[in-house]
Amino acid sequence: MELKELLEHFNNGDTLGEDFEVIELMRYYSRQAQKITMQINTQFHEPEELAALFSELIGKPVGEGFGLFPPFYTDFGKNITIGKNVFINAGCKFQDQGGITIDEGALIGHGVVLATLDHDFAPEKRQQLHPAPIHIGKRVWIGANAVVTKGVMIGDNAVVAAGAVVTQDVPADTIVGGVPAKVIRKL
């Protein structure tokens, strides 16, 4: 199996985790991501160098105006898409197997977690993985230490309050906060 086929499984939302070949390929790409994130996280880089390393990590160019304050962590790396003028602050963790799209002008605060996988609830199926994408719209601001779970779409211009846990879609032009996150008000 090649990366393209693995990404198709993730992007189709296929349940994964019991096929040894798939697990080994996932682990291979995890090790590749670890190598690149170690480069990102353990020495100083000029902004252009960070953009180049992040592009290598995700396997495609980042949008112009990309900004990153390390450290940054991901356990896959190959299913992230970054638009123009996106800024990712220090300490973020992306679990991107299910797919993460961050549209232009989005701001990702310190320590944000984007998690696109869940394990099965049934103990006998616990090794199974259920992927679903996260899509962050244009000019979204996600506050420090927020968590966004699989399958969530955050609409354009929305604000996610610091510490929120987002488990459902967020309408455009709203502020959400809390655990679980709820609409606080319209912008």
Coordinates of C-alpha atoms in Angstrom, one line a residue:
M1 CA 0.0 0.0 0.0
E2 CA 1.2 3.5 -0.9
L3 CA 0.6 6.8 0.8
K4 CA -2.1 7.8 -1.7
E5 CA -4.1 4.7 -1.0
L6 CA -3.7 5.2 2.8
L7 CA -4.9 8.8 2.5
E8 CA -7.9 7.6 0.5
H9 CA -8.8 5.3 3.4
F10 CA -8.5 8.1 5.9
N11 CA -10.4 10.6 3.7
N12 CA -13.2 8.1 3.0
G13 CA -13.7 7.7 6.8
D14 CA -12.8 4.0 6.6
T15 CA -12.4 2.2 9.9
L16 CA -8.7 1.2 10.2
G17 CA -6.5 -0.5 12.7
E18 CA -6.7 -4.2 12.3
D19 CA -4.7 -4.5 9.1
F20 CA -1.1 -4.9 9.9
E21 CA 0.1 -3.5 6.6
V22 CA -1.9 -0.3 7.3
I23 CA -0.6 0.0 10.9
E24 CA 3.0 -0.4 9.7
L25 CA 2.5 2.3 7.0
M26 CA 1.0 4.6 9.6
R27 CA 3.9 4.0 11.9
Y28 CA 6.3 4.6 9.0
Y29 CA 4.8 8.1 8.3
S30 CA 4.7 8.8 12.0
R31 CA 8.5 8.2 12.2
Q32 CA 9.0 10.5 9.2
A33 CA 6.9 13.2 10.9
Q34 CA 8.9 12.8 14.1
K35 CA 12.2 13.4 12.1
I36 CA 10.9 16.6 10.6
T37 CA 9.2 17.9 13.7
M38 CA 12.5 17.3 15.6
Q39 CA 14.2 19.5 13.0
I40 CA 11.5 22.2 13.5
N41 CA 11.5 22.0 17.3
T42 CA 15.2 21.7 18.3
Q43 CA 16.9 24.6 16.6
F44 CA 16.1 28.2 15.5
H45 CA 14.9 28.7 11.9
E46 CA 14.1 31.8 10.0
P47 CA 10.4 32.0 8.8
E48 CA 11.2 30.8 5.3
E49 CA 13.0 27.8 6.7
L50 CA 10.1 26.9 8.9
A51 CA 7.7 27.2 5.9
A52 CA 10.0 24.9 3.9
L53 CA 10.2 22.3 6.7
F54 CA 6.4 22.4 7.3
S55 CA 5.9 22.0 3.5
E56 CA 8.1 18.9 3.6
L57 CA 6.2 17.6 6.6
I58 CA 2.8 17.9 4.9
G59 CA 4.1 16.9 1.4
K60 CA 2.8 20.1 -0.3
P61 CA 3.4 23.8 -0.1
V62 CA 2.0 25.9 2.7
G63 CA 0.2 29.1 1.7
E64 CA 2.2 32.3 1.5
G65 CA 2.4 34.2 4.7
F66 CA 2.6 31.0 6.8
G67 CA 3.8 31.5 10.3
L68 CA 4.7 29.0 13.0
F69 CA 6.1 29.3 16.5
P70 CA 7.6 26.0 17.5
P71 CA 7.4 23.6 19.1
F72 CA 4.8 21.8 16.9
Y73 CA 3.8 18.1 17.0
T74 CA 2.0 15.8 14.7
D75 CA 1.7 12.0 14.5
F76 CA 1.2 11.7 10.7
G77 CA 1.7 15.0 8.9
K78 CA 0.6 14.0 5.4
N79 CA -3.1 15.0 5.7
I80 CA -2.8 18.7 6.5
T81 CA -3.6 21.6 4.1
I82 CA -2.7 25.1 5.0
G83 CA -4.1 28.3 3.3
K84 CA -2.5 31.7 3.0
N85 CA -1.6 33.8 6.1
V86 CA -2.2 31.0 8.6
F87 CA -0.4 31.3 11.9
I88 CA 0.2 28.4 14.3
N89 CA 1.4 29.3 17.8
A90 CA 3.7 27.3 20.1
G91 CA 2.8 23.9 21.5
C92 CA 0.1 22.8 19.0
K93 CA -0.6 19.1 18.4
F94 CA -2.3 18.0 15.2
Q95 CA -3.5 14.4 14.9
D96 CA -4.2 14.7 11.2
Q97 CA -4.9 11.2 9.8
G98 CA -8.5 12.1 9.2
G99 CA -7.5 15.3 7.5
I100 CA -7.0 18.9 8.7
T101 CA -7.7 21.9 6.5
I102 CA -6.9 25.4 7.7
D103 CA -8.2 28.1 5.5
E104 CA -6.6 31.5 4.9
G105 CA -6.1 33.9 7.7
A106 CA -6.8 31.4 10.5
L107 CA -5.0 31.9 13.8
I108 CA -4.3 28.8 15.9
G109 CA -3.4 29.7 19.6
H110 CA -0.9 28.2 22.0
G111 CA -1.3 24.5 22.8
V112 CA -4.3 23.8 20.5
V113 CA -5.1 20.2 19.8
L114 CA -6.8 19.1 16.6
A115 CA -7.7 15.4 16.8
T116 CA -9.2 13.6 13.8
L117 CA -9.2 10.0 15.1
D118 CA -11.2 8.1 17.7
H119 CA -10.8 4.6 18.9
D120 CA -13.8 2.3 19.0
F121 CA -15.8 2.3 22.2
A122 CA -16.3 -1.5 22.2
P123 CA -13.4 -3.0 24.2
E124 CA -13.0 -5.9 21.8
K125 CA -12.7 -3.4 18.9
R126 CA -10.6 -0.8 20.7
Q127 CA -7.7 -1.0 18.2
Q128 CA -10.0 0.2 15.4
L129 CA -9.6 3.8 14.4
H130 CA -12.4 6.0 13.1
P131 CA -11.1 9.1 11.1
A132 CA -13.1 12.2 10.2
P133 CA -11.8 15.6 9.0
I134 CA -11.5 18.9 10.7
H135 CA -12.0 22.0 8.6
I136 CA -11.2 25.4 10.0
G137 CA -12.6 28.3 7.9
K138 CA -11.2 31.6 6.9
R139 CA -10.1 34.1 9.5
V140 CA -11.0 31.7 12.4
W141 CA -9.3 32.4 15.7
I142 CA -8.8 29.3 18.0
G143 CA -7.8 30.4 21.5
A144 CA -5.1 28.8 23.6
N145 CA -5.5 25.2 24.8
A146 CA -8.7 24.6 22.9
V147 CA -9.4 21.1 21.6
V148 CA -11.2 20.4 18.3
T149 CA -12.4 16.8 17.8
K150 CA -12.9 14.8 14.6
G151 CA -15.5 15.7 12.1
V152 CA -15.9 19.4 13.1
M153 CA -16.3 22.3 10.7
I154 CA -15.5 25.7 12.1
G155 CA -17.2 28.4 10.0
D156 CA -15.5 31.5 8.6
N157 CA -14.7 34.3 11.1
A158 CA -15.6 32.2 14.2
V159 CA -13.8 32.5 17.5
V160 CA -13.1 29.5 19.7
A161 CA -12.5 30.6 23.3
A162 CA -9.4 29.4 25.2
G163 CA -9.8 26.0 26.8
A164 CA -12.9 25.1 24.8
V165 CA -13.6 21.6 23.7
V166 CA -15.3 21.7 20.3
T167 CA -17.2 18.5 19.5
Q168 CA -19.8 19.9 17.0
D169 CA -19.7 22.3 14.0
V170 CA -19.3 26.0 14.8
P171 CA -21.4 28.4 12.8
A172 CA -19.7 31.2 10.9
D173 CA -19.4 34.6 12.7
T174 CA -19.9 33.2 16.2
I175 CA -18.0 32.9 19.4
V176 CA -18.0 29.5 21.1
G177 CA -16.6 28.4 24.5
G178 CA -16.9 25.9 27.3
V179 CA -16.8 22.1 27.7
P180 CA -18.4 21.1 25.4
A181 CA -18.3 24.3 23.4
K182 CA -21.5 26.1 22.9
V183 CA -22.4 29.4 21.1
I184 CA -21.8 32.3 23.4
R185 CA -22.9 35.0 20.9
K186 CA -22.9 36.1 17.3
L187 CA -20.1 38.4 16.1

